[in-house]
Amino acid sequence: VADLACGSGAAALALAPWVGRVIGVDRSPEMLQAAGRRARGVDNILFEEGNLERLPIADGTCDAALMLLALTQVDEPALAVAEMARIVKPGGRAVVVDLLRHDREEFRRQMGQKRSGFDPEDLTRLLAASGFDAVRCSPLPPEPEARGPALLLASGTRVSPGIPPQRRKKGSAS
C-alpha cells in the first residue's frame, strides 16, 4: 500500500500490521526522518522522498494507494491523481481524503494550500479521468470539535490498461 504524502508516518504505521508492505512517500526530508524514527523496528515500511506529481514507485506495483490531506497542496491535482493511478495495479484501490471546498481564504493561506478544497463532483471527475472506475465521493461527517473545513472521501478501483473507466452513477456500489 502506498501512503502518499505520508508526513510523519502515522497512517503508514497504522497500516503496517494489516498489509504486506507500506511505501510512504513525502517531499519533506524532515518529515521522512520523523517517520523513520516513529516506525523504528517495523520492517515492512519503506519511506521514500518524492513528489506526488512524480512518484518514485514503479508502474502497477501497489495493491492500493492512500492520499490524506495532500491534494490541496499540489500544483497539479490531476497529475498527482494520474500518478496514483499509474502505481496502482489493475483492480487495486485508491482512497483520497481532502478538504471539501470552502471559502476560508485565511485558513488556505495559513496552511499553504494551493486551492480551497474540492467539490465531490470535481474529485470524482479527477479520479475517473485518471483511470479509476466505480468512483464514489462524499463529504465526511464533521467532528463536533473540529475547527477546520469539512472533509470529503473519494475512492475508486483501478481499471485495466486500455479499458476506459465506466461512468457510474453517484452512489452505485463498486
Short mmCIF file of N, CA and C in Angstrom, two decimals:
data_model
loop_
_atom_site.label_atom_id
_atom_site.label_comp_id
_atom_site.label_asym_id
_atom_site.label_seq_id
_atom_site.Cartn_x
_atom_site.Cartn_y
_atom_site.Cartn_z
N VAL A 1 0.85 -1.18 0.00
CA VAL A 1 0.00 0.00 0.00
C VAL A 1 0.89 1.23 0.00
N ALA A 2 0.60 2.18 -0.87
CA ALA A 2 1.34 3.44 -0.90
C ALA A 2 0.61 4.45 -0.03
N ASP A 3 1.35 5.08 0.88
CA ASP A 3 0.86 6.19 1.69
C ASP A 3 1.51 7.44 1.11
N LEU A 4 0.75 8.15 0.28
CA LEU A 4 1.28 9.28 -0.48
C LEU A 4 1.14 10.56 0.32
N ALA A 5 2.24 11.29 0.46
CA ALA A 5 2.35 12.45 1.36
C ALA A 5 2.21 11.94 2.80
N CYS A 6 3.06 11.00 3.14
CA CYS A 6 2.95 10.27 4.40
C CYS A 6 3.28 11.10 5.63
N GLY A 7 3.89 12.26 5.47
CA GLY A 7 4.20 13.09 6.63
C GLY A 7 5.06 12.35 7.63
N SER A 8 4.66 12.39 8.88
CA SER A 8 5.45 11.76 9.94
C SER A 8 5.18 10.26 10.09
N GLY A 9 4.40 9.69 9.17
CA GLY A 9 4.24 8.24 9.12
C GLY A 9 3.12 7.64 9.94
N ALA A 10 2.22 8.44 10.48
CA ALA A 10 1.15 7.91 11.33
C ALA A 10 0.28 6.89 10.59
N ALA A 11 -0.17 7.23 9.38
CA ALA A 11 -1.03 6.31 8.63
C ALA A 11 -0.25 5.07 8.21
N ALA A 12 1.01 5.24 7.78
CA ALA A 12 1.83 4.10 7.37
C ALA A 12 1.99 3.13 8.53
N LEU A 13 2.24 3.66 9.71
CA LEU A 13 2.40 2.82 10.89
C LEU A 13 1.10 2.10 11.25
N ALA A 14 -0.03 2.79 11.10
CA ALA A 14 -1.33 2.16 11.37
C ALA A 14 -1.65 1.08 10.35
N LEU A 15 -1.23 1.25 9.11
CA LEU A 15 -1.49 0.27 8.05
C LEU A 15 -0.59 -0.96 8.16
N ALA A 16 0.62 -0.78 8.63
CA ALA A 16 1.65 -1.83 8.59
C ALA A 16 1.22 -3.19 9.12
N PRO A 17 0.49 -3.28 10.24
CA PRO A 17 0.12 -4.61 10.73
C PRO A 17 -0.90 -5.34 9.84
N TRP A 18 -1.53 -4.60 8.94
CA TRP A 18 -2.63 -5.15 8.15
C TRP A 18 -2.26 -5.48 6.72
N VAL A 19 -1.07 -5.07 6.28
CA VAL A 19 -0.68 -5.27 4.89
C VAL A 19 0.74 -5.85 4.82
N GLY A 20 1.11 -6.35 3.65
CA GLY A 20 2.44 -6.93 3.48
C GLY A 20 3.54 -5.89 3.52
N ARG A 21 3.28 -4.71 2.89
CA ARG A 21 4.31 -3.67 2.84
C ARG A 21 3.65 -2.32 2.62
N VAL A 22 4.22 -1.30 3.24
CA VAL A 22 3.78 0.07 3.06
C VAL A 22 4.95 0.86 2.49
N ILE A 23 4.67 1.64 1.44
CA ILE A 23 5.66 2.56 0.90
C ILE A 23 5.13 3.97 1.19
N GLY A 24 5.82 4.67 2.07
CA GLY A 24 5.45 6.05 2.40
C GLY A 24 6.28 7.01 1.57
N VAL A 25 5.62 7.95 0.92
CA VAL A 25 6.31 8.93 0.10
C VAL A 25 5.98 10.32 0.62
N ASP A 26 7.00 11.16 0.76
CA ASP A 26 6.80 12.54 1.17
C ASP A 26 7.91 13.38 0.55
N ARG A 27 7.63 14.64 0.30
CA ARG A 27 8.64 15.52 -0.30
C ARG A 27 9.56 16.14 0.74
N SER A 28 9.21 16.04 2.01
CA SER A 28 9.99 16.68 3.07
C SER A 28 10.96 15.70 3.74
N PRO A 29 12.25 15.95 3.61
CA PRO A 29 13.22 15.08 4.29
C PRO A 29 13.03 15.08 5.81
N GLU A 30 12.63 16.22 6.37
CA GLU A 30 12.40 16.29 7.82
C GLU A 30 11.24 15.40 8.24
N MET A 31 10.17 15.41 7.48
CA MET A 31 9.02 14.54 7.80
C MET A 31 9.41 13.08 7.65
N LEU A 32 10.20 12.77 6.64
CA LEU A 32 10.63 11.38 6.44
C LEU A 32 11.55 10.92 7.58
N GLN A 33 12.38 11.81 8.09
CA GLN A 33 13.21 11.46 9.25
C GLN A 33 12.33 11.17 10.45
N ALA A 34 11.32 12.01 10.67
CA ALA A 34 10.39 11.78 11.78
C ALA A 34 9.64 10.47 11.59
N ALA A 35 9.23 10.19 10.37
CA ALA A 35 8.53 8.93 10.07
C ALA A 35 9.43 7.74 10.34
N GLY A 36 10.69 7.84 9.93
CA GLY A 36 11.64 6.75 10.17
C GLY A 36 11.84 6.49 11.66
N ARG A 37 11.93 7.55 12.44
CA ARG A 37 12.07 7.38 13.90
C ARG A 37 10.81 6.73 14.48
N ARG A 38 9.66 7.20 14.04
CA ARG A 38 8.39 6.68 14.54
C ARG A 38 8.22 5.20 14.22
N ALA A 39 8.70 4.78 13.06
CA ALA A 39 8.50 3.41 12.59
C ALA A 39 9.71 2.51 12.87
N ARG A 40 10.63 2.97 13.68
CA ARG A 40 11.82 2.17 14.00
C ARG A 40 11.38 0.79 14.50
N GLY A 41 11.98 -0.23 13.94
CA GLY A 41 11.66 -1.60 14.34
C GLY A 41 10.53 -2.24 13.55
N VAL A 42 9.83 -1.47 12.73
CA VAL A 42 8.77 -2.01 11.88
C VAL A 42 9.42 -2.31 10.53
N ASP A 43 9.47 -3.59 10.17
CA ASP A 43 10.26 -3.96 8.99
C ASP A 43 9.51 -3.98 7.66
N ASN A 44 8.23 -3.67 7.65
CA ASN A 44 7.51 -3.70 6.37
C ASN A 44 7.09 -2.31 5.90
N ILE A 45 7.80 -1.28 6.37
CA ILE A 45 7.56 0.09 5.89
C ILE A 45 8.85 0.61 5.26
N LEU A 46 8.70 1.18 4.07
CA LEU A 46 9.80 1.82 3.37
C LEU A 46 9.39 3.27 3.12
N PHE A 47 10.24 4.20 3.51
CA PHE A 47 9.96 5.61 3.27
C PHE A 47 10.86 6.12 2.15
N GLU A 48 10.26 6.87 1.21
CA GLU A 48 10.97 7.41 0.05
C GLU A 48 10.66 8.90 -0.09
N GLU A 49 11.68 9.67 -0.44
CA GLU A 49 11.46 11.07 -0.74
C GLU A 49 10.95 11.18 -2.17
N GLY A 50 9.91 11.98 -2.36
CA GLY A 50 9.37 12.13 -3.70
C GLY A 50 8.23 13.12 -3.75
N ASN A 51 7.89 13.49 -4.95
CA ASN A 51 6.85 14.45 -5.25
C ASN A 51 5.60 13.70 -5.70
N LEU A 52 4.42 14.14 -5.28
CA LEU A 52 3.17 13.46 -5.67
C LEU A 52 2.93 13.50 -7.17
N GLU A 53 3.50 14.47 -7.83
CA GLU A 53 3.31 14.59 -9.28
C GLU A 53 4.36 13.81 -10.08
N ARG A 54 5.28 13.14 -9.36
CA ARG A 54 6.32 12.32 -9.99
C ARG A 54 6.78 11.31 -8.93
N LEU A 55 5.97 10.30 -8.70
CA LEU A 55 6.22 9.34 -7.61
C LEU A 55 7.40 8.42 -7.90
N PRO A 56 8.19 8.11 -6.87
CA PRO A 56 9.33 7.20 -7.03
C PRO A 56 8.94 5.74 -6.84
N ILE A 57 7.84 5.35 -7.48
CA ILE A 57 7.29 3.99 -7.36
C ILE A 57 7.03 3.48 -8.77
N ALA A 58 7.39 2.24 -9.03
CA ALA A 58 7.21 1.65 -10.36
C ALA A 58 5.72 1.49 -10.71
N ASP A 59 5.45 1.45 -11.99
CA ASP A 59 4.09 1.27 -12.51
C ASP A 59 3.45 -0.01 -11.95
N GLY A 60 2.19 0.09 -11.57
CA GLY A 60 1.39 -1.07 -11.21
C GLY A 60 1.95 -1.95 -10.10
N THR A 61 2.63 -1.38 -9.13
CA THR A 61 3.23 -2.19 -8.08
C THR A 61 2.46 -2.18 -6.77
N CYS A 62 1.45 -1.34 -6.64
CA CYS A 62 0.72 -1.22 -5.37
C CYS A 62 -0.69 -1.79 -5.49
N ASP A 63 -1.09 -2.50 -4.46
CA ASP A 63 -2.47 -3.00 -4.40
C ASP A 63 -3.45 -1.88 -4.08
N ALA A 64 -2.96 -0.85 -3.40
CA ALA A 64 -3.80 0.28 -3.01
C ALA A 64 -2.91 1.49 -2.77
N ALA A 65 -3.52 2.66 -2.83
CA ALA A 65 -2.81 3.91 -2.53
C ALA A 65 -3.74 4.81 -1.73
N LEU A 66 -3.14 5.51 -0.80
CA LEU A 66 -3.86 6.38 0.11
C LEU A 66 -3.24 7.77 0.04
N MET A 67 -4.08 8.80 -0.10
CA MET A 67 -3.59 10.18 -0.11
C MET A 67 -4.46 10.98 0.86
N LEU A 68 -3.87 11.34 1.99
CA LEU A 68 -4.61 12.04 3.04
C LEU A 68 -4.19 13.51 3.12
N LEU A 69 -5.15 14.39 2.91
CA LEU A 69 -4.95 15.83 3.08
C LEU A 69 -3.71 16.35 2.36
N ALA A 70 -3.56 15.94 1.11
CA ALA A 70 -2.39 16.35 0.34
C ALA A 70 -2.74 16.96 -1.01
N LEU A 71 -3.87 16.63 -1.57
CA LEU A 71 -4.18 17.06 -2.94
C LEU A 71 -4.36 18.58 -3.03
N THR A 72 -4.80 19.22 -1.96
CA THR A 72 -4.92 20.69 -1.97
C THR A 72 -3.56 21.36 -1.94
N GLN A 73 -2.50 20.60 -1.69
CA GLN A 73 -1.15 21.14 -1.55
C GLN A 73 -0.35 21.12 -2.86
N VAL A 74 -0.84 20.40 -3.87
CA VAL A 74 -0.05 20.24 -5.09
C VAL A 74 -0.47 21.25 -6.16
N ASP A 75 0.49 21.54 -7.05
CA ASP A 75 0.22 22.48 -8.14
C ASP A 75 -0.77 21.90 -9.16
N GLU A 76 -0.63 20.59 -9.45
CA GLU A 76 -1.46 19.96 -10.47
C GLU A 76 -2.15 18.71 -9.91
N PRO A 77 -3.32 18.88 -9.30
CA PRO A 77 -4.01 17.71 -8.73
C PRO A 77 -4.26 16.60 -9.74
N ALA A 78 -4.57 16.94 -10.98
CA ALA A 78 -4.82 15.91 -12.00
C ALA A 78 -3.58 15.06 -12.22
N LEU A 79 -2.41 15.67 -12.21
CA LEU A 79 -1.17 14.94 -12.39
C LEU A 79 -0.89 14.03 -11.18
N ALA A 80 -1.15 14.53 -9.98
CA ALA A 80 -0.95 13.71 -8.77
C ALA A 80 -1.89 12.50 -8.77
N VAL A 81 -3.13 12.68 -9.18
CA VAL A 81 -4.07 11.55 -9.23
C VAL A 81 -3.69 10.59 -10.36
N ALA A 82 -3.19 11.12 -11.48
CA ALA A 82 -2.72 10.25 -12.56
C ALA A 82 -1.53 9.41 -12.10
N GLU A 83 -0.64 9.99 -11.32
CA GLU A 83 0.49 9.25 -10.77
C GLU A 83 0.00 8.16 -9.81
N MET A 84 -1.00 8.48 -9.02
CA MET A 84 -1.61 7.49 -8.13
C MET A 84 -2.14 6.32 -8.94
N ALA A 85 -2.81 6.63 -10.03
CA ALA A 85 -3.35 5.58 -10.90
C ALA A 85 -2.22 4.76 -11.53
N ARG A 86 -1.14 5.41 -11.89
CA ARG A 86 -0.02 4.72 -12.53
C ARG A 86 0.57 3.64 -11.62
N ILE A 87 0.66 3.90 -10.32
CA ILE A 87 1.32 2.95 -9.42
C ILE A 87 0.40 1.86 -8.90
N VAL A 88 -0.92 2.03 -9.06
CA VAL A 88 -1.88 1.05 -8.56
C VAL A 88 -2.13 -0.02 -9.62
N LYS A 89 -2.09 -1.28 -9.19
CA LYS A 89 -2.36 -2.41 -10.08
C LYS A 89 -3.80 -2.36 -10.57
N PRO A 90 -4.07 -2.90 -11.76
CA PRO A 90 -5.46 -3.05 -12.19
C PRO A 90 -6.24 -3.84 -11.13
N GLY A 91 -7.39 -3.34 -10.77
CA GLY A 91 -8.20 -3.95 -9.71
C GLY A 91 -7.86 -3.41 -8.33
N GLY A 92 -6.77 -2.64 -8.22
CA GLY A 92 -6.39 -2.04 -6.94
C GLY A 92 -7.24 -0.83 -6.61
N ARG A 93 -7.13 -0.39 -5.37
CA ARG A 93 -7.99 0.69 -4.89
C ARG A 93 -7.19 1.94 -4.57
N ALA A 94 -7.85 3.08 -4.71
CA ALA A 94 -7.29 4.37 -4.31
C ALA A 94 -8.27 5.02 -3.36
N VAL A 95 -7.73 5.69 -2.35
CA VAL A 95 -8.55 6.44 -1.40
C VAL A 95 -7.91 7.82 -1.25
N VAL A 96 -8.73 8.84 -1.39
CA VAL A 96 -8.29 10.22 -1.22
C VAL A 96 -9.19 10.87 -0.17
N VAL A 97 -8.58 11.46 0.84
CA VAL A 97 -9.30 12.27 1.81
C VAL A 97 -8.72 13.66 1.73
N ASP A 98 -9.58 14.65 1.54
CA ASP A 98 -9.09 16.02 1.48
C ASP A 98 -10.21 16.97 1.91
N LEU A 99 -9.95 18.25 1.74
CA LEU A 99 -10.89 19.26 2.18
C LEU A 99 -12.04 19.42 1.19
N LEU A 100 -13.22 19.53 1.74
CA LEU A 100 -14.39 19.93 0.96
C LEU A 100 -14.19 21.41 0.63
N ARG A 101 -14.60 21.81 -0.57
CA ARG A 101 -14.40 23.20 -0.97
C ARG A 101 -14.96 24.13 0.11
N HIS A 102 -14.17 25.17 0.41
CA HIS A 102 -14.55 26.13 1.46
C HIS A 102 -14.19 27.54 1.01
N ASP A 103 -14.61 28.52 1.78
CA ASP A 103 -14.32 29.92 1.44
C ASP A 103 -13.44 30.58 2.51
N ARG A 104 -12.67 29.79 3.22
CA ARG A 104 -11.82 30.31 4.30
C ARG A 104 -10.42 30.61 3.76
N GLU A 105 -10.30 31.76 3.11
CA GLU A 105 -9.06 32.14 2.44
C GLU A 105 -7.88 32.24 3.42
N GLU A 106 -8.11 32.78 4.60
CA GLU A 106 -7.03 32.89 5.58
C GLU A 106 -6.53 31.50 5.99
N PHE A 107 -7.44 30.55 6.19
CA PHE A 107 -7.07 29.17 6.51
C PHE A 107 -6.23 28.58 5.37
N ARG A 108 -6.66 28.78 4.14
CA ARG A 108 -5.94 28.25 2.98
C ARG A 108 -4.51 28.79 2.94
N ARG A 109 -4.37 30.11 3.11
CA ARG A 109 -3.04 30.72 3.09
C ARG A 109 -2.18 30.23 4.25
N GLN A 110 -2.77 30.18 5.43
CA GLN A 110 -2.03 29.76 6.62
C GLN A 110 -1.52 28.32 6.48
N MET A 111 -2.29 27.45 5.85
CA MET A 111 -1.92 26.05 5.68
C MET A 111 -1.07 25.82 4.42
N GLY A 112 -0.84 26.87 3.64
CA GLY A 112 -0.02 26.75 2.44
C GLY A 112 -0.67 25.95 1.33
N GLN A 113 -2.00 25.97 1.28
CA GLN A 113 -2.71 25.19 0.28
C GLN A 113 -2.80 25.95 -1.05
N LYS A 114 -2.73 25.19 -2.12
CA LYS A 114 -2.82 25.77 -3.46
C LYS A 114 -4.26 26.06 -3.86
N ARG A 115 -5.21 25.35 -3.23
CA ARG A 115 -6.63 25.54 -3.54
C ARG A 115 -7.47 25.31 -2.28
N SER A 116 -8.68 25.78 -2.34
CA SER A 116 -9.59 25.72 -1.19
C SER A 116 -10.48 24.49 -1.23
N GLY A 117 -9.87 23.33 -1.34
CA GLY A 117 -10.63 22.08 -1.32
C GLY A 117 -11.22 21.71 -2.66
N PHE A 118 -12.10 20.72 -2.62
CA PHE A 118 -12.70 20.15 -3.82
C PHE A 118 -14.19 19.93 -3.62
N ASP A 119 -14.95 20.10 -4.68
CA ASP A 119 -16.34 19.66 -4.70
C ASP A 119 -16.34 18.16 -4.96
N PRO A 120 -17.30 17.40 -4.41
CA PRO A 120 -17.33 15.96 -4.68
C PRO A 120 -17.33 15.63 -6.17
N GLU A 121 -18.05 16.40 -6.96
CA GLU A 121 -18.13 16.13 -8.39
C GLU A 121 -16.77 16.31 -9.06
N ASP A 122 -16.02 17.34 -8.65
CA ASP A 122 -14.70 17.59 -9.24
C ASP A 122 -13.72 16.47 -8.90
N LEU A 123 -13.73 16.03 -7.65
CA LEU A 123 -12.82 14.96 -7.24
C LEU A 123 -13.20 13.64 -7.92
N THR A 124 -14.49 13.41 -8.08
CA THR A 124 -14.96 12.22 -8.80
C THR A 124 -14.45 12.24 -10.24
N ARG A 125 -14.56 13.38 -10.89
CA ARG A 125 -14.08 13.51 -12.28
C ARG A 125 -12.57 13.30 -12.37
N LEU A 126 -11.83 13.84 -11.41
CA LEU A 126 -10.37 13.67 -11.41
C LEU A 126 -9.99 12.19 -11.36
N LEU A 127 -10.60 11.44 -10.46
CA LEU A 127 -10.28 10.02 -10.33
C LEU A 127 -10.71 9.25 -11.57
N ALA A 128 -11.90 9.53 -12.07
CA ALA A 128 -12.40 8.82 -13.26
C ALA A 128 -11.53 9.11 -14.48
N ALA A 129 -11.12 10.36 -14.65
CA ALA A 129 -10.29 10.73 -15.80
C ALA A 129 -8.91 10.09 -15.73
N SER A 130 -8.47 9.70 -14.53
CA SER A 130 -7.15 9.10 -14.36
C SER A 130 -7.16 7.58 -14.47
N GLY A 131 -8.32 6.99 -14.66
CA GLY A 131 -8.37 5.54 -14.85
C GLY A 131 -8.95 4.77 -13.68
N PHE A 132 -9.68 5.44 -12.82
CA PHE A 132 -10.37 4.74 -11.73
C PHE A 132 -11.84 4.59 -12.08
N ASP A 133 -12.40 3.46 -11.74
CA ASP A 133 -13.79 3.14 -12.02
C ASP A 133 -14.53 3.02 -10.69
N ALA A 134 -15.84 2.99 -10.77
CA ALA A 134 -16.68 2.85 -9.58
C ALA A 134 -16.28 3.89 -8.54
N VAL A 135 -16.01 5.10 -9.01
CA VAL A 135 -15.58 6.17 -8.11
C VAL A 135 -16.76 6.66 -7.29
N ARG A 136 -16.50 6.75 -6.01
CA ARG A 136 -17.50 7.28 -5.07
C ARG A 136 -16.85 8.38 -4.27
N CYS A 137 -17.58 9.44 -4.03
CA CYS A 137 -17.04 10.57 -3.29
C CYS A 137 -18.17 11.21 -2.49
N SER A 138 -17.90 11.46 -1.23
CA SER A 138 -18.90 12.11 -0.40
C SER A 138 -18.25 12.82 0.78
N PRO A 139 -18.92 13.85 1.28
CA PRO A 139 -18.42 14.55 2.47
C PRO A 139 -18.41 13.61 3.67
N LEU A 140 -17.44 13.82 4.55
CA LEU A 140 -17.38 13.07 5.80
C LEU A 140 -18.11 13.87 6.88
N PRO A 141 -18.80 13.19 7.79
CA PRO A 141 -19.46 13.92 8.87
C PRO A 141 -18.40 14.64 9.71
N PRO A 142 -18.62 15.92 10.00
CA PRO A 142 -17.62 16.67 10.77
C PRO A 142 -17.60 16.23 12.24
N GLU A 143 -16.41 16.31 12.81
CA GLU A 143 -16.26 16.08 14.24
C GLU A 143 -16.83 17.30 14.96
N PRO A 144 -17.55 17.11 16.06
CA PRO A 144 -18.15 18.26 16.76
C PRO A 144 -17.15 19.34 17.16
N GLU A 145 -15.93 18.94 17.54
CA GLU A 145 -14.95 19.92 17.99
C GLU A 145 -14.03 20.42 16.87
N ALA A 146 -14.26 19.98 15.65
CA ALA A 146 -13.40 20.38 14.53
C ALA A 146 -13.52 21.87 14.26
N ARG A 147 -12.37 22.49 13.97
CA ARG A 147 -12.36 23.92 13.68
C ARG A 147 -12.07 24.22 12.22
N GLY A 148 -11.48 23.26 11.52
CA GLY A 148 -11.13 23.47 10.12
C GLY A 148 -12.30 23.16 9.21
N PRO A 149 -12.07 23.32 7.91
CA PRO A 149 -13.11 22.99 6.92
C PRO A 149 -13.48 21.51 6.97
N ALA A 150 -14.64 21.20 6.45
CA ALA A 150 -15.10 19.81 6.38
C ALA A 150 -14.24 19.02 5.40
N LEU A 151 -14.29 17.70 5.53
CA LEU A 151 -13.52 16.80 4.69
C LEU A 151 -14.43 16.02 3.75
N LEU A 152 -13.83 15.47 2.68
CA LEU A 152 -14.54 14.53 1.83
C LEU A 152 -13.64 13.35 1.55
N LEU A 153 -14.25 12.22 1.24
CA LEU A 153 -13.54 10.98 0.96
C LEU A 153 -13.95 10.49 -0.41
N ALA A 154 -12.96 10.12 -1.20
CA ALA A 154 -13.22 9.55 -2.53
C ALA A 154 -12.46 8.24 -2.64
N SER A 155 -13.06 7.29 -3.36
CA SER A 155 -12.37 6.03 -3.61
C SER A 155 -12.74 5.54 -5.00
N GLY A 156 -11.87 4.71 -5.53
CA GLY A 156 -12.12 4.13 -6.84
C GLY A 156 -11.25 2.91 -7.05
N THR A 157 -11.61 2.12 -8.05
CA THR A 157 -10.87 0.91 -8.42
C THR A 157 -10.15 1.16 -9.73
N ARG A 158 -8.89 0.78 -9.78
CA ARG A 158 -8.09 0.97 -11.00
C ARG A 158 -8.55 0.01 -12.08
N VAL A 159 -8.88 0.54 -13.24
CA VAL A 159 -9.29 -0.31 -14.35
C VAL A 159 -8.07 -0.87 -15.05
N SER A 160 -8.26 -1.91 -15.81
CA SER A 160 -7.17 -2.49 -16.59
C SER A 160 -6.74 -1.52 -17.68
N PRO A 161 -5.45 -1.48 -17.99
CA PRO A 161 -4.99 -0.60 -19.06
C PRO A 161 -5.74 -0.89 -20.36
N GLY A 162 -6.07 0.18 -21.07
CA GLY A 162 -6.76 0.03 -22.34
C GLY A 162 -8.27 -0.08 -22.23
N ILE A 163 -8.78 -0.24 -21.02
CA ILE A 163 -10.23 -0.30 -20.83
C ILE A 163 -10.66 1.02 -20.20
N PRO A 164 -11.48 1.80 -20.90
CA PRO A 164 -11.88 3.09 -20.33
C PRO A 164 -12.76 2.89 -19.09
N PRO A 165 -12.60 3.77 -18.10
CA PRO A 165 -13.45 3.66 -16.91
C PRO A 165 -14.90 3.91 -17.28
N GLN A 166 -15.79 3.19 -16.65
CA GLN A 166 -17.21 3.38 -16.87
C GLN A 166 -17.69 4.56 -16.02
N ARG A 167 -18.58 5.31 -16.54
CA ARG A 167 -19.16 6.43 -15.78
C ARG A 167 -20.38 5.88 -15.03
N ARG A 168 -20.19 5.60 -13.77
CA ARG A 168 -21.30 5.07 -12.99
C ARG A 168 -21.98 6.20 -12.25
N LYS A 169 -23.24 5.98 -11.96
CA LYS A 169 -24.00 6.98 -11.22
C LYS A 169 -23.48 7.09 -9.80
N LYS A 170 -23.54 8.29 -9.31
CA LYS A 170 -23.10 8.57 -7.95
C LYS A 170 -23.83 7.65 -6.98
N GLY A 171 -23.05 7.02 -6.07
CA GLY A 171 -23.64 6.17 -5.06
C GLY A 171 -23.79 4.73 -5.49
N SER A 172 -23.40 4.37 -6.73
CA SER A 172 -23.53 2.97 -7.13
C SER A 172 -22.49 2.13 -6.43
N ALA A 173 -22.80 0.90 -6.20
CA ALA A 173 -21.88 0.00 -5.49
C ALA A 173 -20.71 -0.36 -6.39
N SER A 174 -19.55 -0.57 -5.76
CA SER A 174 -18.37 -0.94 -6.56
C SER A 174 -18.23 -2.43 -6.63
#
